[in-house]
mmCIF file of C-alpha atoms in Angstrom:
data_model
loop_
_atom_site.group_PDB
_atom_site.id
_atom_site.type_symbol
_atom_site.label_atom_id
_atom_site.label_comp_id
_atom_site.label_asym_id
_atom_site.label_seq_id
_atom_site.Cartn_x
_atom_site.Cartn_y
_atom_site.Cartn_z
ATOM 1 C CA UNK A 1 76.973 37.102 -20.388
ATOM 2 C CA UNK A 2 77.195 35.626 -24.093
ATOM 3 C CA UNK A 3 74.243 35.279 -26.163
ATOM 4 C CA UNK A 4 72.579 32.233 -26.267
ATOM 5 C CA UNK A 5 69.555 31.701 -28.096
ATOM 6 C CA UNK A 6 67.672 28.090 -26.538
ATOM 7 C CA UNK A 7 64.711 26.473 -26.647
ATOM 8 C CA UNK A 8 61.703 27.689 -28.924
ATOM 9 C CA UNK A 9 63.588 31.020 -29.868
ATOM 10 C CA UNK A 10 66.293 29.010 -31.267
ATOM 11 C CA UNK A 11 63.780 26.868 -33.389
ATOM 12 C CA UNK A 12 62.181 29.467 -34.946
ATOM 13 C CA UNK A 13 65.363 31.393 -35.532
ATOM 14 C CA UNK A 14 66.433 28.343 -37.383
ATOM 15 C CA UNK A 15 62.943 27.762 -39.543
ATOM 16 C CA UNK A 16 63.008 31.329 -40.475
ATOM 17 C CA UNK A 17 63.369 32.851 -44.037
ATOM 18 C CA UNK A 18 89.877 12.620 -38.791
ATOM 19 C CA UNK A 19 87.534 13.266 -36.202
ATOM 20 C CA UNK A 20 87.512 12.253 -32.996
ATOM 21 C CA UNK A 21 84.712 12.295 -30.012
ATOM 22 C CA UNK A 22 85.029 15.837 -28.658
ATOM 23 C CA UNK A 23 84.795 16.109 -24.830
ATOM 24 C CA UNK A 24 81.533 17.899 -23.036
ATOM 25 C CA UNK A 25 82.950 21.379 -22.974
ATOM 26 C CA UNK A 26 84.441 21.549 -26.976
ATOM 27 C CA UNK A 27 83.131 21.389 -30.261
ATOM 28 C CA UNK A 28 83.625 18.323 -32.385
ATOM 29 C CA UNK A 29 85.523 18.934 -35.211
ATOM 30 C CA UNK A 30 83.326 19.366 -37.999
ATOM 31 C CA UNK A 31 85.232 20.041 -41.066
ATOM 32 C CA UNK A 32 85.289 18.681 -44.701
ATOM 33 C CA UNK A 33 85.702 15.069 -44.868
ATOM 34 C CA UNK A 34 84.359 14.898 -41.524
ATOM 35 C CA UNK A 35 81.551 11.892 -40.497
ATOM 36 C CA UNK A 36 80.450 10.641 -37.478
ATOM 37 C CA UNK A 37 78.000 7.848 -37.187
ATOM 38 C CA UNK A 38 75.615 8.806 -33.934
ATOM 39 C CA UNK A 39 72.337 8.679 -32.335
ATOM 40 C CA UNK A 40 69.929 11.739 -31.938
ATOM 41 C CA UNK A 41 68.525 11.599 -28.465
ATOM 42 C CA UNK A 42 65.930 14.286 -28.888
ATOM 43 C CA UNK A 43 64.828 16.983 -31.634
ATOM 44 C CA UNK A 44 65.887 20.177 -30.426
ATOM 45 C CA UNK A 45 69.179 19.447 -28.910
ATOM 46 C CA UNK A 46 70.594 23.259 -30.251
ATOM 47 C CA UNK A 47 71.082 26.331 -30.055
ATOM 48 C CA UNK A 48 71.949 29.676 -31.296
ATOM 49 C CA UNK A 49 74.881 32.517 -31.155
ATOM 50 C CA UNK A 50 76.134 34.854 -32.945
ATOM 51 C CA UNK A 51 79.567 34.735 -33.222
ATOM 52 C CA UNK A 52 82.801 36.546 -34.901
ATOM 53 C CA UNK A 53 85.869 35.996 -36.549
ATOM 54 C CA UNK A 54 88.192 36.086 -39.660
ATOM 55 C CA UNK A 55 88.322 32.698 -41.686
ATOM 56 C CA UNK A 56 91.173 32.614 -43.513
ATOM 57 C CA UNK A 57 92.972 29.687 -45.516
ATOM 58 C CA UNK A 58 95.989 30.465 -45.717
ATOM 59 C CA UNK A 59 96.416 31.335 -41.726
ATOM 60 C CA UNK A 60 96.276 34.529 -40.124
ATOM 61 C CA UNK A 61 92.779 34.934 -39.536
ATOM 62 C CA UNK A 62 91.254 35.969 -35.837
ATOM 63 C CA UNK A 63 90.164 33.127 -34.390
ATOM 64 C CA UNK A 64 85.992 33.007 -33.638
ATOM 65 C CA UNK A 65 84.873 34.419 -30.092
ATOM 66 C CA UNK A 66 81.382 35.787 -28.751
ATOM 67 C CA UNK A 67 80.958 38.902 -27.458
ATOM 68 C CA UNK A 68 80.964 38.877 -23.570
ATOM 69 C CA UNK A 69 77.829 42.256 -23.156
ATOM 70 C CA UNK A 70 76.374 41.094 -27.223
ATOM 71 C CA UNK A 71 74.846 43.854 -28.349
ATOM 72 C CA UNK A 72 70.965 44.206 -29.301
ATOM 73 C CA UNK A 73 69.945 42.087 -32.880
ATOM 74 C CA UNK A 74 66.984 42.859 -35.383
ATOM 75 C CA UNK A 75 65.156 39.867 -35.855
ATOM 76 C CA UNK A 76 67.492 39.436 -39.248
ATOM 77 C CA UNK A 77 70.707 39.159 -36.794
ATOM 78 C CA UNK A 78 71.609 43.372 -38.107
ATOM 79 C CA UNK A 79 73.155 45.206 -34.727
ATOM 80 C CA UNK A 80 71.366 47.778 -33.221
ATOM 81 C CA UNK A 81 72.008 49.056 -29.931
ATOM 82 C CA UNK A 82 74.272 48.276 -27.041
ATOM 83 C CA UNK A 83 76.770 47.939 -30.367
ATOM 84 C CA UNK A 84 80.579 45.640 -29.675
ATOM 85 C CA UNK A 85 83.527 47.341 -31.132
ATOM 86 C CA UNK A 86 83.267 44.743 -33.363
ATOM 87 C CA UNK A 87 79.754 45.819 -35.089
ATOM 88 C CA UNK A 88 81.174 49.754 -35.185
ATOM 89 C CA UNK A 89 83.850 48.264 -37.673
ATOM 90 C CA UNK A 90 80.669 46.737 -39.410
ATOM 91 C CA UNK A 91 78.538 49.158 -39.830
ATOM 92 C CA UNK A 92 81.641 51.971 -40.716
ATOM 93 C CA UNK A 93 82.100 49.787 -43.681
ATOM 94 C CA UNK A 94 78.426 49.073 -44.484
ATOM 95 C CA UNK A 95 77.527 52.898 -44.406
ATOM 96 C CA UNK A 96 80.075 53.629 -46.823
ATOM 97 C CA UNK A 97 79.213 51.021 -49.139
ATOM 98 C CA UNK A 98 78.040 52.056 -51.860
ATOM 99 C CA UNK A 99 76.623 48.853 -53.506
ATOM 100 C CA UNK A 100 76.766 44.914 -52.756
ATOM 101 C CA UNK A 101 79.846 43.929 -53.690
ATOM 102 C CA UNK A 102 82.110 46.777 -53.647
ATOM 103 C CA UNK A 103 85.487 46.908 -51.652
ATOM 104 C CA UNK A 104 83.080 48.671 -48.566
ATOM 105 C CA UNK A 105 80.587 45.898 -48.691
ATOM 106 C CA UNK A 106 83.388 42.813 -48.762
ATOM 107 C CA UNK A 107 85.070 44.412 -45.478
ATOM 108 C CA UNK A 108 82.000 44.712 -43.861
ATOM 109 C CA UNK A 109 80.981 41.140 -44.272
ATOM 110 C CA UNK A 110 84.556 40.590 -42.460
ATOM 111 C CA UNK A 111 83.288 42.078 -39.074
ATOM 112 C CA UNK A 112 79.423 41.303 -39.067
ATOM 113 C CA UNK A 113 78.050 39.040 -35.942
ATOM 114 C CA UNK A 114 77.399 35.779 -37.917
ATOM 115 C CA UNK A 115 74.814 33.649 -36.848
ATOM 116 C CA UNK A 116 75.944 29.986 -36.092
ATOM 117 C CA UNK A 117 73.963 26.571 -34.275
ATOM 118 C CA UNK A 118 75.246 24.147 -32.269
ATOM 119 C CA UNK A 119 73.543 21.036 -32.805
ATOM 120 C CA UNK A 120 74.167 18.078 -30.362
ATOM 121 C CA UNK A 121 74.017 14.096 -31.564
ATOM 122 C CA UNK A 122 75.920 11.089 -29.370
ATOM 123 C CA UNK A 123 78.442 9.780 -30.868
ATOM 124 C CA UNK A 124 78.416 6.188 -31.398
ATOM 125 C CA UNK A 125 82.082 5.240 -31.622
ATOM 126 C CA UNK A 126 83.480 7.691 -28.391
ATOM 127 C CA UNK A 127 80.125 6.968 -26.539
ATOM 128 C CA UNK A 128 80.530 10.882 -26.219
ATOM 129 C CA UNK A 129 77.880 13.607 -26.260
ATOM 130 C CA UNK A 130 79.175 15.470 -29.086
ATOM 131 C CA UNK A 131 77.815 19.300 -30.381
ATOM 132 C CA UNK A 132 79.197 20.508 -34.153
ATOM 133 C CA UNK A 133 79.054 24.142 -35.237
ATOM 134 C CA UNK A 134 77.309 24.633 -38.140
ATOM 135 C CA UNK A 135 75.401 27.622 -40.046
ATOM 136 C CA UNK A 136 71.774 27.663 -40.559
ATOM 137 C CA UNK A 137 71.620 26.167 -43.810
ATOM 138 C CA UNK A 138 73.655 23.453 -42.828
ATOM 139 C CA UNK A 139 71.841 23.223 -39.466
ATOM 140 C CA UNK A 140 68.609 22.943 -41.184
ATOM 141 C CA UNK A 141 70.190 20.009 -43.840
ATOM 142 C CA UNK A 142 71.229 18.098 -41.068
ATOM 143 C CA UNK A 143 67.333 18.371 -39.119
ATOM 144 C CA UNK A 144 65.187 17.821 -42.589
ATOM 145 C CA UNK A 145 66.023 13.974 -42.236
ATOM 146 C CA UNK A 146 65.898 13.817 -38.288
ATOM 147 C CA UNK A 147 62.520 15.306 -38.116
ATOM 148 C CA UNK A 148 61.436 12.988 -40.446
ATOM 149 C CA UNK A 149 62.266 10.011 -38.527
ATOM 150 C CA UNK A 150 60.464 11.796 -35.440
ATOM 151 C CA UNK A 151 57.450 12.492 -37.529
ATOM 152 C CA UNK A 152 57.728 8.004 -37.966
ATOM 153 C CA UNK A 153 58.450 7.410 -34.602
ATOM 154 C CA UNK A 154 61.667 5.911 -35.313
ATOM 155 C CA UNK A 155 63.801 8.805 -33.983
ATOM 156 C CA UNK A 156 65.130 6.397 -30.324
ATOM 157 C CA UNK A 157 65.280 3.199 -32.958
ATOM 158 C CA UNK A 158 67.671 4.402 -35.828
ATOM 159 C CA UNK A 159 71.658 5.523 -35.667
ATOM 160 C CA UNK A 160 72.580 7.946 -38.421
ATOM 161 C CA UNK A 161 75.783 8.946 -40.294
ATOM 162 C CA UNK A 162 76.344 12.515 -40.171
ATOM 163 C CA UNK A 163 78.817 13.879 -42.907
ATOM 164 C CA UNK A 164 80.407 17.039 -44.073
ATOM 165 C CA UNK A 165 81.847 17.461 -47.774
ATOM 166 C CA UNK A 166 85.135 19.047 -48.998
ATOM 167 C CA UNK A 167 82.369 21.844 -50.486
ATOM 168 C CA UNK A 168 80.882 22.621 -47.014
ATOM 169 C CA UNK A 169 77.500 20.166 -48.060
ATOM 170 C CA UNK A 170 76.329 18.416 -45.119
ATOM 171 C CA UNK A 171 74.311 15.336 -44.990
ATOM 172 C CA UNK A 172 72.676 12.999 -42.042
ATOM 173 C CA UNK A 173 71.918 9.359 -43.666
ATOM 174 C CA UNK A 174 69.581 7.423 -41.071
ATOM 175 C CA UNK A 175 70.979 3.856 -40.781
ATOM 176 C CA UNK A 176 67.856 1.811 -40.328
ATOM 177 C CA UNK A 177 69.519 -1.538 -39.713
ATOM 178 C CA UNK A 178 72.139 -1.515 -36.474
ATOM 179 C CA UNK A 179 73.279 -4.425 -37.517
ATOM 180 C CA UNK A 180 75.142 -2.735 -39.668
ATOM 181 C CA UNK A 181 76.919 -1.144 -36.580
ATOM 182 C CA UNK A 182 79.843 -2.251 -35.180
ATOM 183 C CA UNK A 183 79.607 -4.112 -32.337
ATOM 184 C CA UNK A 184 81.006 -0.931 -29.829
ATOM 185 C CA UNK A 185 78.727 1.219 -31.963
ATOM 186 C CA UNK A 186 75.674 -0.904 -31.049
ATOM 187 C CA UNK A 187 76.847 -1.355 -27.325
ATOM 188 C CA UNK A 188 76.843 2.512 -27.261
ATOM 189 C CA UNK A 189 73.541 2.854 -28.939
ATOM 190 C CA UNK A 190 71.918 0.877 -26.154
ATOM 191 C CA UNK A 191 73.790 3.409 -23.493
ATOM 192 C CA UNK A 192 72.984 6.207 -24.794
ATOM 193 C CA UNK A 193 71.073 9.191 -22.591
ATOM 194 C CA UNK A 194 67.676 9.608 -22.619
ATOM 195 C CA UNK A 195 68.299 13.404 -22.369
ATOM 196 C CA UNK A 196 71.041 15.176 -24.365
ATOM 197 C CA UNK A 197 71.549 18.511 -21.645
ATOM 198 C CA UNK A 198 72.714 20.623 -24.624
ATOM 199 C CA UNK A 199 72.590 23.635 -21.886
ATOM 200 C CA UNK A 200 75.930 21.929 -20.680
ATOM 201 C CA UNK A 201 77.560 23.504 -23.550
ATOM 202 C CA UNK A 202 75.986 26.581 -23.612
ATOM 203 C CA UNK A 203 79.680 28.142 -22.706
ATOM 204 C CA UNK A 204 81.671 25.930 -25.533
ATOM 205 C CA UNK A 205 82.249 29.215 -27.179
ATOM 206 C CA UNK A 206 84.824 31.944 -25.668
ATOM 207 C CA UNK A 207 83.155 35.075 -24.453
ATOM 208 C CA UNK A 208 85.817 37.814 -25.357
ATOM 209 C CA UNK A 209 85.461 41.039 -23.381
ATOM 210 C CA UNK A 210 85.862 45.094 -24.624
ATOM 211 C CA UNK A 211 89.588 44.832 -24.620
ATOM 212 C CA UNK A 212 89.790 41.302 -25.838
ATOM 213 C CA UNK A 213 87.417 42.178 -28.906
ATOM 214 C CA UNK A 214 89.542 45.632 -29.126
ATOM 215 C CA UNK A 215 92.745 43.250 -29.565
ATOM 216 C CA UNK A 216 91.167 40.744 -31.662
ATOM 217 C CA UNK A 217 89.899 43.974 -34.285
ATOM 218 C CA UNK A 218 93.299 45.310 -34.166
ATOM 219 C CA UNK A 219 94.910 42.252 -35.208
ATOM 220 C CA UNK A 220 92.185 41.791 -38.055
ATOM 221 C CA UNK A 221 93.791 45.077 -39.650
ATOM 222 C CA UNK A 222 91.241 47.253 -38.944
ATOM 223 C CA UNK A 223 91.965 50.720 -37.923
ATOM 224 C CA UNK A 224 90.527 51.909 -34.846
ATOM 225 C CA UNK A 225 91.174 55.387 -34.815
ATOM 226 C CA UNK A 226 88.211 55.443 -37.506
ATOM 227 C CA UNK A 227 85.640 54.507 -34.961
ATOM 228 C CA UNK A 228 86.926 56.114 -31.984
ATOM 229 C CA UNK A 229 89.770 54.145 -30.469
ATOM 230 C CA UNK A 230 93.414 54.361 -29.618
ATOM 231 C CA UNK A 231 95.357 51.201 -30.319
ATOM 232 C CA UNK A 232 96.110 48.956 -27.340
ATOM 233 C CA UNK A 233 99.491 48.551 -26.059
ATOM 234 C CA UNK A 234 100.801 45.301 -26.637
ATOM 235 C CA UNK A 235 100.619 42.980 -23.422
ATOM 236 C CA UNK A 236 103.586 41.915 -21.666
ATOM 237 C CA UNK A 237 105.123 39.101 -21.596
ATOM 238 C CA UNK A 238 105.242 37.021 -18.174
ATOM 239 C CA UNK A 239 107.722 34.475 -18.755
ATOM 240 C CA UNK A 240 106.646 32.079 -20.281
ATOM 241 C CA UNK A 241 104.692 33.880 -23.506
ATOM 242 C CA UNK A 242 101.176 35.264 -23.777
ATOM 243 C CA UNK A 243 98.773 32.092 -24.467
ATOM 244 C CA UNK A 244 96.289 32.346 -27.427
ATOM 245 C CA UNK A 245 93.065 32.549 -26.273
ATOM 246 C CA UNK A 246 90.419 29.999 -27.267
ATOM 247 C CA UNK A 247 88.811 29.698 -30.359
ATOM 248 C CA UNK A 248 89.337 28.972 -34.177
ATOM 249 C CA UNK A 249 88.937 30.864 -37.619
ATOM 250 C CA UNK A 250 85.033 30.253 -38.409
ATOM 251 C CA UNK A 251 84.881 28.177 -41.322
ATOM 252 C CA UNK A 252 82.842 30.223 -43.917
ATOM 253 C CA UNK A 253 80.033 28.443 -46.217
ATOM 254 C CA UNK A 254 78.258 29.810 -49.053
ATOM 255 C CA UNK A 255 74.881 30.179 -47.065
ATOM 256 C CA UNK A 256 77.169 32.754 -45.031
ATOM 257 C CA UNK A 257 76.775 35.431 -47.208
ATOM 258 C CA UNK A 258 75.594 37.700 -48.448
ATOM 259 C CA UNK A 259 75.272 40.177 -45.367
#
């Protein structure tokens, strides 16, 4: 089963040194130039994962994915037992580092389990439970001004408008007066759930397995005859072509590195 980190463990995790409504199963898109304008139904509607991938720009990245058996975390997210594939290509680079920054060091960062939150608001203009995927930096941004509005008891009586930037900045801007709301906006304030559920989307990420991780490492570029491994065969085709499986490149801020 994934790794989920809920509840309490998730909070302290986190307090430690064109978009449309997404559906209940998905993350919103949450990308720069993104806003939403939505209602925070509770305080700690998150959670926490680590997660993997290759962000790349220009295409050809590996798409992000969770390990199916995750292996066993130091309390500063650094892999130590029960290790994926996907951590052995890690750590071969890291132990041959020789100091931050060198060639050894930048391919490491490429295959380290990254820790991400999923932070659930409803969205006012979909009337849609919505969760983004952001890192902790950005997750904490976004909670600094929510909390605060808890800590006035005005958390149930304001909407906010949560933004991202073109630099990866994030921002959530309470909007004290729903008048200023559009009329559908306000309608869906009023309807919104007492109770957010964020365990619904507790499987919004996809849980790759041994092989699926093993393919997923092989298309990164990695060689893995260095850790042990013969390279898969390539699947065959059934007909109608092999389907991608779910997932996108992880979209890489500056509070993502260093490792």
């Amino acid at each position: 089963m994934a790794e989920i980190i809920s509840g309490q463990d998730a909070l302290d995790t986190l307090e430690s040194s064109g978009n449309t409504g997404g559906n209940d199963k998905e993350f919103s898109s949450f990308k720069g130039g993104s806003k939403y304008v939505v209602k925070a139904i509770g305080t700690n509607d998150l959670f926490g994962f680590y997660n993997y991938g290759i962000y790349s720009k220009g295409g050809g990245g590996v798409p992000s994915f969770v390990a199916k058996k995750p292996s066993k975390k130091s309390d500063k997210g650094f892999p130590q037992e029960d290790l994926t594939i996907w951590d052995k290509a890690f750590l071969h680079h890291y132990e041959n580092s020789k100091e931050f920054g060198d060639k050894e060091s930048n391919e490491a960062y490429k295959y380290k389990p990254k820790l991400r939150f999923a932070l659930g608001f409803f969205d006012l203009d979909s009337g849609e439970r919505i969760v983004i995927d952001v890192s902790k930096n950005q997750a904490n941004a976004i909670r600094k001004p929510l909390l605060k509005q808890a800590e006035k008891g005005k958390l149930g009586k304001v909407a906010f408008e949560l933004e991202k930037e073109s630099d990866g900045s994030v921002s959530l801007t309470p909007i004290v007066d729903l008048d200023d709301l559009t009329s559908k906006q306000q309608e869906n304030f009023d309807k919104a759930p007492e109770e957010f559920k964020i365990e619904d989307f507790h499987g919004v990420n996809f849980e790759a397995d041994e092989d699926e991780m093993l393919r997923r490492l092989v298309q990164s570029g990695f060689d893995v005859t260095k850790i042990g491994y013969e390279i898969p065969k390539p699947k065959e085709a059934d007909g109608e072509g092999e389907k991608e499986s779910a997932g996108e490149p992880l979209e890489i801020s500056s509070d993502d590195l260093p490792f």
